[in-house]
PDB file of C-alpha atoms in Angstrom:
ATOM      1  CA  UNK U   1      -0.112  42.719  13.395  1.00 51.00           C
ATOM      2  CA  UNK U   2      -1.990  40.447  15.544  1.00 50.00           C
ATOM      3  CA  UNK U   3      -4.484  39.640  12.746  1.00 48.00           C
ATOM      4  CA  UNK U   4      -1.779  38.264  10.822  1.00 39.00           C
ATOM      5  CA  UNK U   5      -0.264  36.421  13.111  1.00 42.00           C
ATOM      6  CA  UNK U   6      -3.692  34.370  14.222  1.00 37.00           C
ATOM      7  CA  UNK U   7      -4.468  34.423   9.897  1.00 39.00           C
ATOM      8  CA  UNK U   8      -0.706  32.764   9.410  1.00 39.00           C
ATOM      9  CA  UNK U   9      -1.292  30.089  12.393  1.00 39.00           C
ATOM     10  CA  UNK U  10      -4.763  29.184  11.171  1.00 36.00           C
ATOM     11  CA  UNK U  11      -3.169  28.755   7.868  1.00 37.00           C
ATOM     12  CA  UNK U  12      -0.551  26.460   8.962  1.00 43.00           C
ATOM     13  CA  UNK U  13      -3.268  24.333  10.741  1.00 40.00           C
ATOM     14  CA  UNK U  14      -5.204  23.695   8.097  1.00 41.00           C
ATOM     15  CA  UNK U  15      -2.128  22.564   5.785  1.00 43.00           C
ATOM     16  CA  UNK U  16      -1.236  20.348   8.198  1.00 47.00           C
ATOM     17  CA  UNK U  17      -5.034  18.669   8.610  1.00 48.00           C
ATOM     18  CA  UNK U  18      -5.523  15.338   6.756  1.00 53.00           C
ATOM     19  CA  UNK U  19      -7.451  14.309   3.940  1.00 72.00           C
ATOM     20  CA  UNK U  20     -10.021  11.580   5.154  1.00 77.00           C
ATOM     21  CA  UNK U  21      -8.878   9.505   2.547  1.00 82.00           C
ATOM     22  CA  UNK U  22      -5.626   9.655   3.193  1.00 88.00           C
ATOM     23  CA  UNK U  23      -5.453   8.055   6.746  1.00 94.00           C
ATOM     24  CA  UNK U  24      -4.669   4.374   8.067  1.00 94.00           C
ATOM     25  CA  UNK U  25      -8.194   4.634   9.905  1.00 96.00           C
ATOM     26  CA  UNK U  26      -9.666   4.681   5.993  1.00 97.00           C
ATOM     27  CA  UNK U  27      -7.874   2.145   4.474  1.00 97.00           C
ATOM     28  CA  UNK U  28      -8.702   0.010   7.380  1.00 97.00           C
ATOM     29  CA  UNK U  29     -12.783   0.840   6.757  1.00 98.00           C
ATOM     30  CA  UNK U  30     -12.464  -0.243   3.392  1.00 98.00           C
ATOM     31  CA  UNK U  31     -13.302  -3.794   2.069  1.00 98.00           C
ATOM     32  CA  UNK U  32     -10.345  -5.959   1.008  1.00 98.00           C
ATOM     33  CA  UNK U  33     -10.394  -9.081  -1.781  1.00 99.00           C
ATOM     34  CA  UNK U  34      -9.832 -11.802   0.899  1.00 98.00           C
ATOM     35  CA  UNK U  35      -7.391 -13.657  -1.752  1.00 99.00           C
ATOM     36  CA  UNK U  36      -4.364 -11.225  -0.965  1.00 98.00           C
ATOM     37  CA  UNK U  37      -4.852 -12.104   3.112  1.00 98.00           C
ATOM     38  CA  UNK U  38      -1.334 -14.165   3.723  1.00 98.00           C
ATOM     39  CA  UNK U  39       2.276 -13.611   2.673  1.00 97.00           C
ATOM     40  CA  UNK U  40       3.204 -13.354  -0.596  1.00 98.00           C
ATOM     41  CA  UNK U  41       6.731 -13.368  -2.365  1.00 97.00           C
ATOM     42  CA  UNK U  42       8.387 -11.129  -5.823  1.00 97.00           C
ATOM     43  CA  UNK U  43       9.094 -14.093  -8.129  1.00 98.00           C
ATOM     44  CA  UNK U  44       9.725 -14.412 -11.701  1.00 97.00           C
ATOM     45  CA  UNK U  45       7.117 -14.251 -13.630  1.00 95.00           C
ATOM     46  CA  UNK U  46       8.044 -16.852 -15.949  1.00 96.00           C
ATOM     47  CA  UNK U  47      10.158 -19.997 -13.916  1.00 97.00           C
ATOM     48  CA  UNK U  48       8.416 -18.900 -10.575  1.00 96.00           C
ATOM     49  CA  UNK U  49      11.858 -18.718  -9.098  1.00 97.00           C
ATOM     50  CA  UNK U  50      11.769 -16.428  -5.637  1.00 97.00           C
ATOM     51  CA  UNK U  51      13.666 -13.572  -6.134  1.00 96.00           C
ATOM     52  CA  UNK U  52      12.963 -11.201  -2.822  1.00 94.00           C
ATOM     53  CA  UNK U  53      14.188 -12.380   0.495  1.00 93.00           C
ATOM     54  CA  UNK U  54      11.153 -10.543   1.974  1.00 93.00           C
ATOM     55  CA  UNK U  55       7.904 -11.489   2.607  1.00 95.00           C
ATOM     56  CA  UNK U  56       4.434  -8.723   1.811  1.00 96.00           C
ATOM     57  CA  UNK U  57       2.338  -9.923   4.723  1.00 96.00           C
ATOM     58  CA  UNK U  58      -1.777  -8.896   3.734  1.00 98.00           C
ATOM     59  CA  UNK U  59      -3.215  -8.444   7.039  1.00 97.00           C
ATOM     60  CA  UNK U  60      -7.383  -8.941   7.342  1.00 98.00           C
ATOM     61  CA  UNK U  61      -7.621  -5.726   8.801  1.00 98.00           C
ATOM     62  CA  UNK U  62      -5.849  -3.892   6.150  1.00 98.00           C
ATOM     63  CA  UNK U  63      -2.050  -3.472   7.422  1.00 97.00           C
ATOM     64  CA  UNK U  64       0.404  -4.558   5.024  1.00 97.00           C
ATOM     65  CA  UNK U  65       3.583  -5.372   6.866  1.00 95.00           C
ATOM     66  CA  UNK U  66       6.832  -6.790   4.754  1.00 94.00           C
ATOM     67  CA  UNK U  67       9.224  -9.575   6.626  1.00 93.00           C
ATOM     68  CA  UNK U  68      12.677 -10.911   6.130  1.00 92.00           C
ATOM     69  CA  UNK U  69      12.263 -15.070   5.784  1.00 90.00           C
ATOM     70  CA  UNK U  70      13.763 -15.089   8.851  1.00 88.00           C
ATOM     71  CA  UNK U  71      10.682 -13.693  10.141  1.00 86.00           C
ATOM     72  CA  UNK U  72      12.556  -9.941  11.198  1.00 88.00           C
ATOM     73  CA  UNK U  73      10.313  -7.226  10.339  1.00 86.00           C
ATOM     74  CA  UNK U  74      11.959  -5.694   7.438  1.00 85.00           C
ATOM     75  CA  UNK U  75      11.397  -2.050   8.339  1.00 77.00           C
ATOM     76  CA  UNK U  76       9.004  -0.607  10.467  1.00 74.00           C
ATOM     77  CA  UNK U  77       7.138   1.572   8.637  1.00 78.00           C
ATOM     78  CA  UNK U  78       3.760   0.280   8.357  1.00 87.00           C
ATOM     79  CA  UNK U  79       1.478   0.671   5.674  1.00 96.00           C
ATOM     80  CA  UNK U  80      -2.690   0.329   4.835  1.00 98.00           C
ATOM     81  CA  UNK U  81      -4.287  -1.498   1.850  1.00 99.00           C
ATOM     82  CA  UNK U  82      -7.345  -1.813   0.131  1.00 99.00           C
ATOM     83  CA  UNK U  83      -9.197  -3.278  -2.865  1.00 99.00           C
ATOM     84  CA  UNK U  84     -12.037  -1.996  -5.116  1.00 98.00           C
ATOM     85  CA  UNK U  85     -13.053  -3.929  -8.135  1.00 98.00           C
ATOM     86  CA  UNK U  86      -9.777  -4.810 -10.125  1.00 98.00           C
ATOM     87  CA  UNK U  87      -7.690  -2.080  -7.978  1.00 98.00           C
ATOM     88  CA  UNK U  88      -5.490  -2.458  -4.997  1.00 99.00           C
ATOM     89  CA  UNK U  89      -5.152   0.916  -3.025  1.00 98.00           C
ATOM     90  CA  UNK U  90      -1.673   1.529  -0.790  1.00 98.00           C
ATOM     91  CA  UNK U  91      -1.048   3.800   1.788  1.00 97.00           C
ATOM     92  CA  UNK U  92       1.720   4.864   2.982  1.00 94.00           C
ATOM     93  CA  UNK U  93       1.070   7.425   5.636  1.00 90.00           C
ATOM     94  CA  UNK U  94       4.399   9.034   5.758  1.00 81.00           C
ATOM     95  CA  UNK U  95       5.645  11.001   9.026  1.00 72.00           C
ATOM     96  CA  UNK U  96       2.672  12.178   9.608  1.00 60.00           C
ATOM     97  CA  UNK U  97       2.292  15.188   7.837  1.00 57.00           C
ATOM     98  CA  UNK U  98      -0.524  15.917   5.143  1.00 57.00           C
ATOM     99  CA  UNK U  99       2.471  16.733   2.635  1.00 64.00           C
ATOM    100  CA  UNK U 100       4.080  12.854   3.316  1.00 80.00           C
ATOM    101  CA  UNK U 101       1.667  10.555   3.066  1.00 90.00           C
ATOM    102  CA  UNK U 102       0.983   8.606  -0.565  1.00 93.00           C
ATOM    103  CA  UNK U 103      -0.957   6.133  -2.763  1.00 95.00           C
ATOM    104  CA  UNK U 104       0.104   3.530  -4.616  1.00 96.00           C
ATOM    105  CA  UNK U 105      -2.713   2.293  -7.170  1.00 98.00           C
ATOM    106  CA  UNK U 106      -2.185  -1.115  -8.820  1.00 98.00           C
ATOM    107  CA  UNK U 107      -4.174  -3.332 -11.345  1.00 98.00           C
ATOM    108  CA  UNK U 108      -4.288  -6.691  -9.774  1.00 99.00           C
ATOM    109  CA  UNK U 109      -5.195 -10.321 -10.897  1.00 98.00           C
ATOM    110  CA  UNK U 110      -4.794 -13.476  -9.777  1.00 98.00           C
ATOM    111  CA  UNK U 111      -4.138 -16.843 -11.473  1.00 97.00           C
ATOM    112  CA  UNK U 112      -6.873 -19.533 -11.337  1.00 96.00           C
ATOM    113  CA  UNK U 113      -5.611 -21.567  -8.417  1.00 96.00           C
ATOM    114  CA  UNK U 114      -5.257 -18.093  -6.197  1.00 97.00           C
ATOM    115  CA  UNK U 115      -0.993 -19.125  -5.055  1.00 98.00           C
ATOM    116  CA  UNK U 116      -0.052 -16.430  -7.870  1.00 98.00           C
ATOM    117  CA  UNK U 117      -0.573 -12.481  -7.490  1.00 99.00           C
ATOM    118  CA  UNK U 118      -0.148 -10.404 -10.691  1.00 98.00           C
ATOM    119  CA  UNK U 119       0.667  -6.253 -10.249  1.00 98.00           C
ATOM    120  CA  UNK U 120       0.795  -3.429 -12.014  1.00 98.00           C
ATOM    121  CA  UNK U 121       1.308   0.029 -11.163  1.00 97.00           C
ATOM    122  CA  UNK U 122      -0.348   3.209 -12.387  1.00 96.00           C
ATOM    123  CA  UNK U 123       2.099   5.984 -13.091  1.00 90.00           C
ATOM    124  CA  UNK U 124       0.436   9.411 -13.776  1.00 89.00           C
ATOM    125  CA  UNK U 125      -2.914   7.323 -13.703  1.00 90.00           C
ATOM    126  CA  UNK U 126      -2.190   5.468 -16.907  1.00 95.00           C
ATOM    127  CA  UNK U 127      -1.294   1.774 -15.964  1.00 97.00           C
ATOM    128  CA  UNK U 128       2.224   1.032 -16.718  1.00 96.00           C
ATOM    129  CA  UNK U 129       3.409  -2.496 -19.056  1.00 95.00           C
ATOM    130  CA  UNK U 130       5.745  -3.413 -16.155  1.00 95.00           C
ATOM    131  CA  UNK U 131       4.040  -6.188 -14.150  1.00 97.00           C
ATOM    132  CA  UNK U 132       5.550  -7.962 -10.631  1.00 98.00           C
ATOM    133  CA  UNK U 133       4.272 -10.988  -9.731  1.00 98.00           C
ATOM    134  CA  UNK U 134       4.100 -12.947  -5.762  1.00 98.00           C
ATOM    135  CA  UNK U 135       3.827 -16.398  -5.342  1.00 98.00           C
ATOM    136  CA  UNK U 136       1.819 -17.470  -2.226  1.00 98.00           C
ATOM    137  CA  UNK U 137       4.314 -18.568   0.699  1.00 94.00           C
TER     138      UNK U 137
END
């Protein structure tokens, strides 16, 4: 009976442990394209008009934050970035457990001047026709 016990325990450990990949410490190692580092704003894609009264704030060392205009964090929960070729990589860790965290993958370009940020998800890793786009602020 004790066997099983210790067997079910060591179990549970291990479900819990985290993927390496999966952590803020990992997004943090990872290199970032230096042209998302500010705050950037959900427009329209066409007029340019602001839409969001948040902010996404890209942080050098890979934290992505979001901000009322008022400058009031606009929830708590932080999350990790990073960028690989055309990709951006987001983490959000969760509450901790192995089971919570997630990725978000995007396709990202930016326009020639760099004040314009074009997304697009990946859904099921095909990349989805619905695009957001973030002026510079």
């Amino acid at each position: 009976m004790k066997k099983f016990y210790f067997i079910f325990a060591l179990l549970g450990v291990f479900a819990c442990s985290e993927d390496k990949d999966m952590t803020a410490d990992y997004f943090k190692a990872q290199q970032r394209d230096s042209r998302f580092f500010g705050k950037w704003i959900f427009v329209d894609s066409n007029t340019l008009e602001e839409l969001s009264d948040f902010t996404h704030n890209y942080i050098e060392d890979g934290e992505l934050q979001y901000f009322y205009l008022t400058g009031e964090p606009y929830y708590s929960r932080k999350e990790y970035y990073y960028t690989k070729g055309d990709r951006l990589y987001v983490l959000n860790p969760g509450s901790g457990f192995k089971v919570s965290a997630s990725v978000k993958e995007f396709r990202y370009e930016f326009s020639d001047s760099d004040n314009i940020l074009v997304l697009q998800g990946y859904t099921n890793g095909e990349l989805s026709s619905y695009k957001e786009s973030f002026k510079r602020k």
